Coordinates of C-alpha atoms in Angstrom, one line a residue:
Chain A
M25 CA 84.1 111.7 174.0
R26 CA 82.1 115.0 173.0
E27 CA 83.1 117.7 173.2
E28 CA 81.4 121.0 172.3
H29 CA 84.0 123.3 171.2
S30 CA 84.6 126.7 172.4
E31 CA 83.1 129.8 170.4
S32 CA 87.1 130.5 170.1
D33 CA 88.0 130.2 166.1
E34 CA 91.0 131.4 166.8
R35 CA 93.6 129.2 164.8
P36 CA 95.6 126.8 167.6
C37 CA 98.5 128.8 167.8
S38 CA 96.8 131.3 169.8
D39 CA 96.4 129.5 172.6
I40 CA 99.5 128.7 173.3
E41 CA 99.7 130.7 176.6
L42 CA 96.7 129.6 178.3
Y43 CA 97.9 125.7 177.4
A44 CA 100.9 126.2 179.3
L45 CA 99.3 127.1 181.7
G46 CA 97.0 124.2 181.3
M47 CA 93.8 126.4 181.3
L48 CA 91.8 124.3 178.8
D49 CA 89.7 121.4 178.5
G50 CA 88.4 118.8 176.5
G51 CA 87.9 119.3 172.6
E52 CA 90.3 122.4 173.1
R53 CA 93.2 120.8 174.8
V54 CA 93.2 117.9 172.6
R55 CA 93.1 120.4 169.1
M56 CA 96.7 121.8 171.4
E57 CA 97.9 118.8 172.0
T58 CA 97.9 117.3 168.2
H59 CA 98.3 121.1 166.9
V60 CA 101.5 121.6 168.8
Q61 CA 102.9 118.0 167.6
D62 CA 103.0 119.8 164.3
C63 CA 103.6 122.5 164.5
A64 CA 107.0 123.6 165.6
E65 CA 107.2 127.3 165.6
C66 CA 104.2 126.9 169.0
R67 CA 107.2 123.4 170.3
Q68 CA 109.7 126.3 170.7
E69 CA 107.0 128.8 172.2
L70 CA 106.4 126.4 174.8
G71 CA 109.3 125.1 176.4
R72 CA 110.2 129.2 177.3
L73 CA 106.7 128.7 178.9
Q74 CA 106.7 126.2 180.6
E75 CA 110.6 127.6 181.6
L76 CA 108.6 131.1 182.8
L77 CA 106.5 129.1 184.3
G78 CA 109.3 126.6 186.0
L79 CA 110.8 130.2 187.6
L80 CA 107.6 131.7 189.0
P81 CA 107.3 130.0 192.4
L82 CA 110.7 131.7 193.0
A83 CA 109.1 134.9 193.1
A84 CA 106.7 134.0 195.7
E85 CA 108.3 135.8 199.3
Q86 CA 109.7 133.5 201.0
V87 CA 108.2 132.7 204.1
D88 CA 110.5 130.5 206.7
P89 CA 109.4 126.6 207.3
P90 CA 107.8 125.5 210.5
E91 CA 110.7 124.1 213.0
G92 CA 111.2 120.2 212.2
M93 CA 109.6 119.5 209.5
K94 CA 112.2 118.4 207.9
K95 CA 112.1 115.7 210.1
R96 CA 108.6 114.9 209.9
V97 CA 108.8 114.6 206.1
L98 CA 111.9 112.1 205.6
D99 CA 111.5 110.9 208.0
A100 CA 107.4 110.2 207.0
V101 CA 109.0 109.2 203.3
L102 CA 112.1 107.3 203.7
R103 CA 109.6 104.9 206.8
G104 CA 106.8 105.0 204.6
S105 CA 107.7 103.7 201.6
A106 CA 110.8 100.9 202.3
P107 CA 112.1 99.7 198.6
E108 CA 109.7 96.6 198.7
R109 CA 106.6 98.0 199.8
R110 CA 107.0 100.6 196.3
D111 CA 102.9 100.4 195.3
S112 CA 101.8 100.5 199.0
G113 CA 100.3 103.4 200.5
A114 CA 102.5 105.4 200.9
E115 CA 100.8 108.3 199.0
G116 CA 97.7 107.9 201.8
I117 CA 95.2 105.5 200.1
S118 CA 96.1 102.5 202.1
L119 CA 92.8 102.2 204.7
A120 CA 91.7 102.3 201.2
S121 CA 91.2 98.7 201.5
S122 CA 89.4 97.5 198.2
R123 CA 91.7 99.1 196.0
T124 CA 94.5 96.5 194.5
G125 CA 98.4 97.3 194.1
E126 CA 97.8 97.5 190.0
D127 CA 95.0 100.6 190.2
D128 CA 97.6 102.0 192.9
R129 CA 100.3 101.7 190.1
D130 CA 97.8 102.7 187.8
E131 CA 96.8 105.7 189.4
L132 CA 100.3 107.0 190.0
E133 CA 101.1 106.7 186.4
Q134 CA 98.1 108.6 185.7
D135 CA 99.1 111.4 188.0
D136 CA 103.0 110.9 186.8
A137 CA 101.8 111.1 183.0
A138 CA 99.2 113.9 183.9
E139 CA 102.1 116.5 185.7
L140 CA 105.3 115.6 183.4
R141 CA 103.1 116.8 180.4
A142 CA 102.0 120.0 183.4
A143 CA 106.1 120.1 183.2
K144 CA 107.0 119.2 179.2
P145 CA 103.8 118.8 177.5
S146 CA 105.2 118.4 174.0
D147 CA 106.0 114.7 174.8
A148 CA 103.4 113.4 172.2
E149 CA 102.9 110.6 175.0
L150 CA 98.6 110.7 175.9
H151 CA 97.2 108.4 172.4
A152 CA 93.7 108.9 172.2
G153 CA 92.9 105.4 173.0
Q154 CA 94.5 105.4 176.7
R155 CA 93.1 108.4 177.6
R156 CA 89.9 107.1 176.4
A157 CA 90.4 103.7 179.2
A158 CA 91.4 106.7 181.4
E159 CA 88.4 107.5 181.4
H160 CA 86.3 105.2 181.5
R161 CA 87.5 103.6 184.3
D162 CA 87.1 107.1 186.2
A163 CA 83.6 107.8 185.5
N164 CA 83.3 103.9 186.7
S165 CA 85.0 103.5 189.9
L166 CA 82.6 107.6 190.7
E167 CA 81.8 105.5 194.1
Q168 CA 85.0 104.1 195.5
R169 CA 86.9 107.3 194.8
A170 CA 84.2 108.9 196.7
E171 CA 85.5 106.7 199.6
E172 CA 88.6 106.4 198.7
H173 CA 88.9 110.1 199.1
R174 CA 86.9 110.1 202.5
A175 CA 89.5 107.8 204.1
A176 CA 92.8 110.0 202.2
E177 CA 90.9 113.1 203.4
L178 CA 90.5 111.4 207.2
Y179 CA 94.2 109.6 206.7
A180 CA 95.4 112.9 206.0
E181 CA 93.9 114.5 210.1
E182 CA 95.3 112.1 212.1
R183 CA 98.3 112.2 210.6
R184 CA 98.3 115.8 211.3
A185 CA 96.8 115.0 214.7
E186 CA 98.9 112.2 215.8
A187 CA 101.5 115.3 214.6
E188 CA 100.3 117.4 217.0
A189 CA 99.7 115.5 219.7
N190 CA 103.5 113.9 219.3
R191 CA 104.4 118.0 219.4
L192 CA 103.0 118.4 222.7
Q193 CA 103.9 115.7 224.1
Q194 CA 107.0 116.3 223.5
S195 CA 106.6 120.2 224.8
A196 CA 105.3 118.2 228.0
E197 CA 108.0 115.9 228.2
E198 CA 110.1 119.2 228.3
A199 CA 108.0 121.3 231.6
V200 CA 108.3 118.1 233.6
N201 CA 111.5 116.6 233.3
S202 CA 113.1 120.4 234.5
P203 CA 112.2 119.1 238.0
T204 CA 114.9 116.9 237.7
S205 CA 117.2 118.6 237.0
L206 CA 116.9 120.4 239.6
E207 CA 117.4 117.1 241.8
T208 CA 120.8 116.8 239.9
N209 CA 122.0 119.5 241.1
E210 CA 121.2 119.4 244.8
P211 CA 124.3 117.9 245.8
A212 CA 126.6 120.9 244.6
L213 CA 123.8 122.7 246.7
Q214 CA 124.7 121.3 249.2
K215 CA 128.5 121.5 249.1
G216 CA 127.3 125.0 248.4
A217 CA 125.7 124.9 251.7
E218 CA 128.0 122.7 253.7
A219 CA 131.1 126.0 252.7
A220 CA 128.3 128.5 253.5
T221 CA 128.3 126.7 256.8
A222 CA 132.0 126.0 257.0
T223 CA 132.7 129.9 256.6
S224 CA 129.8 131.4 258.3
A225 CA 129.3 131.6 262.1
T226 CA 126.3 133.7 261.4
W227 CA 123.7 131.4 259.7
T228 CA 124.0 128.1 259.4
P229 CA 120.5 126.3 257.9
S230 CA 119.2 123.0 259.5
P231 CA 119.3 119.9 256.7
Q232 CA 115.2 120.3 256.3
Q233 CA 115.7 123.4 255.4
Q234 CA 117.4 122.7 253.4
T235 CA 115.3 120.4 252.4
R236 CA 112.5 122.4 252.0
G237 CA 114.4 124.6 250.0
W238 CA 114.8 122.8 247.0
R239 CA 111.4 121.1 248.2
A240 CA 110.0 124.3 247.7
S241 CA 111.1 124.9 243.7
L242 CA 110.2 121.3 243.0
T243 CA 106.7 121.8 244.1
A244 CA 106.3 124.9 241.7
V245 CA 107.7 123.5 239.2
L246 CA 105.2 120.2 239.1
A247 CA 102.6 123.3 239.9
A248 CA 104.0 124.5 236.3
A249 CA 104.2 121.2 234.8
A250 CA 100.7 120.7 235.7
A251 CA 98.9 123.6 234.2
V252 CA 101.0 123.5 231.2
M253 CA 99.6 119.9 230.6
L254 CA 95.7 121.3 231.9
L255 CA 96.4 123.6 229.1
L256 CA 97.3 121.3 226.0
S257 CA 94.8 118.5 227.1
G258 CA 92.8 121.8 226.4
V259 CA 94.1 122.6 223.6
L260 CA 94.3 119.1 222.3
A261 CA 90.3 118.9 223.4
Q262 CA 89.7 121.9 221.2
R263 CA 91.4 119.9 218.2
M264 CA 89.5 117.0 218.7
D265 CA 86.6 118.6 218.5
S266 CA 87.7 120.0 215.2
L267 CA 88.0 117.0 213.5
N268 CA 85.0 115.3 214.4
R269 CA 83.5 118.8 212.9
E270 CA 85.9 118.1 209.7
N271 CA 84.7 114.2 210.4
K272 CA 80.7 116.3 210.2
R273 CA 82.1 118.4 206.4
L274 CA 83.2 115.0 205.7
A275 CA 81.0 112.4 205.9
A276 CA 78.1 115.4 204.2
E277 CA 80.2 115.4 200.9
L278 CA 80.5 111.6 200.5
G279 CA 76.1 111.7 201.3
Q280 CA 76.6 115.1 198.1
T281 CA 78.8 112.3 195.8
R282 CA 76.2 109.3 196.4
L283 CA 73.2 111.5 195.6
S284 CA 75.2 112.9 191.8
L285 CA 75.6 108.6 191.1
D286 CA 72.6 108.1 192.2
N287 CA 71.0 111.5 189.9
A288 CA 73.7 109.5 187.3
N289 CA 72.3 106.1 187.1
S290 CA 68.8 106.9 187.2
E291 CA 69.4 108.9 184.0
L292 CA 71.8 105.6 182.8
K293 CA 67.8 104.4 183.5
K294 CA 66.1 106.2 182.1
A295 CA 68.2 105.7 179.3
A296 CA 67.8 102.3 178.5
E297 CA 63.8 102.9 178.4
P298 CA 62.3 101.7 174.5
F299 CA 61.7 104.4 172.5
T300 CA 57.8 106.0 173.0
G301 CA 56.0 108.1 170.2
A302 CA 59.6 109.4 168.9
A303 CA 59.1 112.0 166.5
V304 CA 61.3 111.5 162.9
S305 CA 62.2 114.8 162.2
Q306 CA 64.0 114.8 159.4
V307 CA 64.9 112.1 157.5
V308 CA 68.8 112.9 155.4
S309 CA 70.0 110.9 152.7
L310 CA 73.7 110.4 152.1
K311 CA 75.5 111.6 149.3
P312 CA 79.2 109.9 148.4
V313 CA 81.6 112.6 148.9
K314 CA 83.7 111.4 146.0
D315 CA 83.0 108.9 142.9
L316 CA 82.2 106.0 145.9
V317 CA 78.9 103.7 145.5
A318 CA 78.3 104.6 149.0
R319 CA 75.0 105.0 150.4
G320 CA 73.5 106.1 153.8
Q321 CA 70.6 107.6 155.4
A322 CA 70.2 109.8 158.7
Y323 CA 67.1 110.1 160.8
I324 CA 66.7 112.4 163.5
L325 CA 64.4 111.5 166.3
V326 CA 62.9 113.6 169.3
D327 CA 61.4 112.5 172.2
E328 CA 61.3 113.5 175.2
R329 CA 64.5 112.3 176.2
G330 CA 66.4 113.9 173.7
T331 CA 67.5 113.9 170.0
H332 CA 69.1 111.4 168.6
L333 CA 70.6 111.2 165.3
I334 CA 70.3 106.9 163.5
V335 CA 73.7 107.0 161.0
Q336 CA 73.0 103.3 158.9
A337 CA 75.1 103.3 155.5
S338 CA 75.5 99.9 152.8
K339 CA 78.9 99.8 150.3
L340 CA 81.2 101.6 152.4
P341 CA 84.8 100.9 151.1
E342 CA 87.7 98.3 152.9
L343 CA 88.5 99.1 155.8
K344 CA 91.8 98.1 157.3
D345 CA 93.5 97.6 160.6
E346 CA 92.5 99.7 162.7
E347 CA 90.2 101.6 160.5
A348 CA 86.9 102.8 161.5
F349 CA 83.6 104.8 160.3
Q350 CA 82.9 107.8 162.5
V351 CA 79.9 109.5 161.8
W352 CA 79.8 113.9 162.9
L353 CA 77.3 116.5 163.5
I354 CA 79.1 119.1 161.9
K355 CA 77.9 122.9 162.7
G356 CA 80.2 125.5 160.8
D357 CA 83.8 123.7 160.8
K358 CA 82.6 122.5 164.4
P359 CA 82.5 118.9 164.4
V360 CA 81.1 117.3 167.3
N361 CA 82.0 113.3 167.4
A362 CA 78.5 111.4 167.2
G363 CA 80.1 107.8 167.6
T364 CA 82.7 105.6 165.9
F365 CA 81.7 101.6 164.0
K366 CA 83.4 98.8 161.5
P367 CA 80.8 98.3 159.5
S368 CA 79.9 94.3 158.9
G369 CA 80.1 92.9 155.1
N370 CA 79.6 96.4 153.6
S371 CA 77.0 98.3 156.2
G372 CA 77.3 99.3 159.2
A373 CA 75.1 101.8 162.0
V374 CA 75.6 104.3 165.1
T375 CA 73.2 106.0 166.9
F376 CA 74.1 108.8 168.9
T377 CA 71.6 110.3 172.1
F378 CA 72.4 114.6 172.1
P379 CA 71.0 118.0 173.8
G380 CA 69.8 118.7 170.5
G381 CA 71.0 121.9 169.0
S382 CA 71.6 122.8 165.3
F383 CA 73.6 121.7 162.9
D384 CA 73.8 122.7 159.2
Q385 CA 75.5 118.9 157.9
V386 CA 75.9 115.6 159.4
A387 CA 79.7 113.0 158.0
I388 CA 80.6 110.3 157.6
T389 CA 84.7 109.8 157.7
L390 CA 86.6 106.6 157.5
E391 CA 89.4 107.3 160.3
P392 CA 92.5 105.5 161.4
D393 CA 91.7 104.0 164.7
A394 CA 87.9 104.0 166.3
F395 CA 89.1 106.4 169.3
G396 CA 89.0 110.3 167.7
A397 CA 87.8 113.4 168.6
T398 CA 88.1 115.3 166.2
P399 CA 88.8 114.0 162.4
R400 CA 91.7 113.1 161.4
G401 CA 91.1 110.6 157.8
E402 CA 88.4 111.2 154.6
M403 CA 85.2 112.2 154.1
V404 CA 83.1 109.5 153.0
L405 CA 79.3 110.3 153.4
A406 CA 77.5 113.1 153.6
G407 CA 73.8 115.3 153.8
A408 CA 72.8 118.7 155.5
L409 CA 70.4 119.1 157.9
K410 CA 67.9 121.4 157.8
V411 CA 68.6 123.7 160.4
Chain B
M205 CA 123.8 124.1 201.4
E206 CA 125.3 121.0 199.6
K207 CA 128.0 121.2 198.6
K208 CA 128.2 120.4 195.2
G209 CA 130.4 118.4 192.7
E210 CA 132.6 121.0 190.7
E211 CA 131.9 117.9 187.3
F212 CA 129.1 119.3 187.1
M213 CA 127.8 122.5 184.6
T214 CA 124.3 124.0 185.9
E215 CA 121.9 123.6 188.6
A216 CA 120.0 121.6 186.1
D217 CA 122.4 118.8 185.6
W218 CA 123.1 118.4 189.2
E219 CA 119.9 118.2 190.0
E220 CA 119.2 115.9 187.8
H221 CA 122.3 113.5 188.9
L222 CA 120.4 113.2 191.8
M223 CA 117.5 111.8 190.3
L224 CA 119.5 108.9 189.8
Q225 CA 120.6 108.8 193.0
I226 CA 116.8 108.8 194.5
A227 CA 116.0 106.6 191.5
S228 CA 117.7 104.4 192.7
R229 CA 117.3 105.6 196.5
S230 CA 120.3 107.1 198.3
S231 CA 118.3 108.9 200.9
D232 CA 121.3 111.1 200.7
A233 CA 120.6 112.5 197.3
L234 CA 116.9 112.7 198.6
E235 CA 118.2 114.8 201.4
K236 CA 120.2 117.0 199.1
L237 CA 117.2 117.8 197.0
Y238 CA 114.6 118.0 200.7
D239 CA 117.3 120.7 201.5
R240 CA 117.7 122.9 198.0
Y241 CA 114.1 123.1 197.4
E242 CA 112.2 123.2 201.3
R243 CA 112.4 126.9 201.0
P244 CA 111.6 127.9 197.4
L245 CA 108.8 125.2 197.8
Y246 CA 107.0 125.8 200.7
S247 CA 107.5 129.6 200.4
F248 CA 105.6 128.5 197.1
I249 CA 102.9 126.6 198.3
Y250 CA 102.5 128.7 201.8
R251 CA 101.9 131.4 198.7
I252 CA 98.7 129.6 197.4
V253 CA 96.9 128.0 200.3
G254 CA 97.8 129.5 203.4
D255 CA 98.0 127.5 205.4
G256 CA 101.0 126.3 207.1
M257 CA 99.9 122.6 207.7
A258 CA 98.0 122.2 204.3
A259 CA 102.0 123.7 203.0
E260 CA 103.7 120.9 205.2
E261 CA 100.9 117.6 203.9
I262 CA 102.0 119.3 200.5
I263 CA 105.8 118.8 200.4
Q264 CA 106.0 115.7 202.8
E265 CA 103.1 114.2 199.7
L266 CA 105.9 115.9 197.2
F267 CA 108.6 114.4 198.4
L268 CA 107.3 111.0 198.7
K269 CA 105.9 111.4 195.2
I270 CA 110.0 111.9 193.9
W271 CA 110.8 109.6 196.0
N272 CA 108.5 106.1 194.6
N273 CA 108.4 108.4 191.3
A274 CA 111.8 109.4 190.4
E275 CA 112.1 106.1 188.6
A276 CA 110.1 106.5 186.4
Y277 CA 111.2 110.1 186.0
T278 CA 114.2 109.2 185.1
S279 CA 113.8 106.7 182.9
N280 CA 111.9 109.1 180.4
G281 CA 114.0 110.1 178.7
R282 CA 112.7 113.9 179.2
N283 CA 115.2 116.7 179.7
G284 CA 112.3 119.0 181.7
K285 CA 114.5 120.7 184.9
V286 CA 113.7 119.0 187.8
S287 CA 112.8 122.2 189.5
S288 CA 109.5 123.1 186.9
W289 CA 108.0 119.2 187.7
V290 CA 108.9 119.6 191.4
F291 CA 107.1 122.9 191.3
A292 CA 104.3 121.9 188.7
M293 CA 103.5 119.5 190.8
A294 CA 103.7 121.5 193.7
R295 CA 101.1 123.5 192.2
N296 CA 98.8 121.4 191.0
R297 CA 98.5 120.2 194.2
S298 CA 98.0 123.3 196.0
I299 CA 95.8 124.4 194.0
D300 CA 93.8 120.5 194.5
W301 CA 94.0 121.9 198.1
L302 CA 92.5 124.8 197.3
R303 CA 89.7 123.4 195.4
R304 CA 88.7 120.1 197.8
R305 CA 88.7 122.9 200.7
D306 CA 86.5 126.2 198.2
S307 CA 88.4 128.3 200.4
R308 CA 90.4 130.4 197.5
P309 CA 91.0 133.8 198.3
A310 CA 88.2 135.5 197.8
A311 CA 88.3 137.4 194.0
G312 CA 89.3 141.6 194.3
G313 CA 92.1 140.3 196.6
E314 CA 95.2 141.1 197.0
I315 CA 98.1 141.2 194.1
G316 CA 100.7 139.0 195.0
L317 CA 102.5 139.0 192.6
D318 CA 103.5 143.1 193.4
V319 CA 107.3 143.7 193.6
I320 CA 108.5 142.1 196.4
S321 CA 111.1 143.6 199.4
D322 CA 112.4 140.7 201.1
P323 CA 115.2 140.0 200.8
L324 CA 116.3 136.5 199.3
T325 CA 117.4 133.5 201.3
T326 CA 120.9 131.6 201.0
E327 CA 119.6 128.9 200.7
L328 CA 118.3 129.4 196.6
A329 CA 121.2 129.2 194.3
V330 CA 122.9 132.1 192.7
E331 CA 121.3 131.7 189.8
N332 CA 118.3 130.5 190.7
R333 CA 118.2 133.8 193.1
L334 CA 119.7 135.7 190.5
M335 CA 116.7 134.5 188.4
A336 CA 114.2 134.6 191.6
E337 CA 115.4 138.7 191.1
Q338 CA 114.8 139.5 187.3
M339 CA 111.7 137.7 188.1
R340 CA 109.9 140.5 190.5
Q341 CA 111.3 143.5 188.2
A342 CA 109.1 141.9 185.5
L343 CA 106.1 141.0 187.2
S344 CA 106.2 143.9 188.9
E345 CA 105.9 145.5 185.1
L346 CA 103.5 144.6 184.4
N347 CA 100.1 146.3 184.3
V348 CA 98.1 145.8 187.4
E349 CA 94.9 143.9 185.3
Q350 CA 97.1 141.4 183.4
K351 CA 99.0 140.4 187.1
Q352 CA 95.8 140.3 188.4
V353 CA 94.4 138.1 185.8
L354 CA 97.1 136.0 186.0
E355 CA 97.6 135.9 189.7
W356 CA 94.2 134.3 190.1
V357 CA 95.1 131.6 187.3
Y358 CA 98.4 131.0 189.0
Y359 CA 97.7 131.0 192.8
G360 CA 93.6 130.8 192.3
G361 CA 93.7 128.2 190.1
Y362 CA 90.8 129.5 189.5
T363 CA 88.8 128.9 184.9
Q364 CA 88.9 131.6 182.3
Q365 CA 85.4 131.4 182.9
E366 CA 85.3 131.7 186.4
I367 CA 87.6 134.9 186.4
A368 CA 84.9 135.9 183.8
D369 CA 81.3 135.1 185.8
H370 CA 82.5 136.5 188.6
H371 CA 84.5 140.3 187.4
D372 CA 82.0 140.0 185.0
I373 CA 85.2 141.0 182.1
P374 CA 84.9 139.4 178.9
L375 CA 85.7 135.7 178.0
G376 CA 88.0 137.3 175.3
T377 CA 89.2 140.5 177.8
V378 CA 90.6 137.0 180.3
K379 CA 92.7 135.3 177.6
S380 CA 94.3 138.4 176.0
R381 CA 95.2 139.7 179.4
I382 CA 96.5 136.3 180.2
R383 CA 98.5 136.4 177.2
L384 CA 99.5 139.2 176.9
G385 CA 101.1 139.0 180.4
L386 CA 102.8 135.9 179.9
R387 CA 104.0 136.9 177.0
Q388 CA 105.2 139.9 177.9
L389 CA 106.9 138.7 180.9
R390 CA 108.5 136.7 178.7
K391 CA 109.6 139.2 176.9
R392 CA 111.2 142.1 179.7
L393 CA 113.1 138.4 180.7
G394 CA 114.5 138.3 177.1
D395 CA 116.5 135.8 176.5
S396 CA 119.5 136.9 178.3
W397 CA 118.0 135.2 181.3
R398 CA 117.7 131.6 179.3
E399 CA 121.4 132.0 178.7
G400 CA 122.1 132.3 181.8
V401 CA 120.5 129.6 183.4
R402 CA 121.0 127.1 180.7
T403 CA 124.0 126.9 179.4

């Protein structure tokens, strides 16, 4: 990854708080990850900070969870993921039919790694290669992800509406059920009336009058229930409205994502076009750093697409196992990765296009593998660039 | 509150044990963990997203994740505390939600890290309750600027650069306020709570 380094010149140790809060990105984070492996003091400090941050949430003002949340949550979790289908769309992505179960697992693992790192990042779990692979995959599936994102949001909305509807239906049922209890009380009422007839000679209600009495209350209750239902349907209609609005918003968001994807594609196309009248602005000969016989040259070309660096080298030392050569553009003590290569015979070359900017040096190092973001190996060749 | 067995020395041990049971698909254990975290988690998530429905959804996602990933968590041989893991996931998801809606509280809003006077609930484990009290006390002793920056970072999910841009504070100052704030919190809480929390 070609990361711009921050302007901070401080030692990595001073960024440990920012790292613990997950506020470093790109090169800074990689630098800190590497540093923490080597610095016992930082590792210890990181552990303490993580403990502190793990407890900070407890200080939040306590709020009562909504009624019935426990049942809803646990039902959904246990229903949504029986053991035999653990890898399925329980995360709310089952709608994205283009995904395979394997992708899901990948994502779970990736998420998990990130979150476990948040809980305990001192573990050396992220190898540069894995990270690169993940980044690569991310870039490739941008469009797919946009679709999935939308599907997942819609799914969440749908579930929200469903929960709402269930709740409303329950209230409605309760309202409608109240008259039933009146009916069941009827015999008791009648008994009471009979008792009254037996003991009092002054007023004897006719059976019709009794019936009219409870019928009237039943009618009133039903009317009330109907009113409640009417009100609830209004609420539901409003909810539908807001869902429709949300749908539109998501569609617009998807449109935006597509647009940026189109832009990225046209950039890619441009990059594939041949050089047209590229001006060679510098030719630098690369000198061996130690008593090596290696030789190399670097060319800086400028055209309308940007600045291109072409580096070629020969009589390079033999590589072992996973080793590779890596080219760096250096400004002060900040190297920018300009690509890695494995020579054929003892010669190799690499090209790198960048937006421009000034560098003092171009160098080639011998690295343990082809996936480093910062130099780890020895410098082999170097040459000064004119700023 | 579930009564835990006497064989467990600390809350953390007990939670580790629950995670192991959850990994072997014990829904009882999941329920116990749920009971333990429902209120503090809901309060914390609600504090970030400010939306009850969203908070419930996030809690559901979290428990789904715990249910499906407990095995990975326990087999990883890590000794990070369950609570750190759970709260970190909660914060990540809540801040993602905020970013997706782009509804992060307007900068310059109230300082939520201020001393909170509500009584701490009994659902919180005793040692967590003690911890929360100390944490609130320590937070109340930070200066306004440190508190504010930590608030934006921790509950708002803002980046250093966003804070610098929105508030016209030099990036270096933002960084140093974060650093000093956290360092001071650590100092205020001292080592006593570490001993109290861990055995």
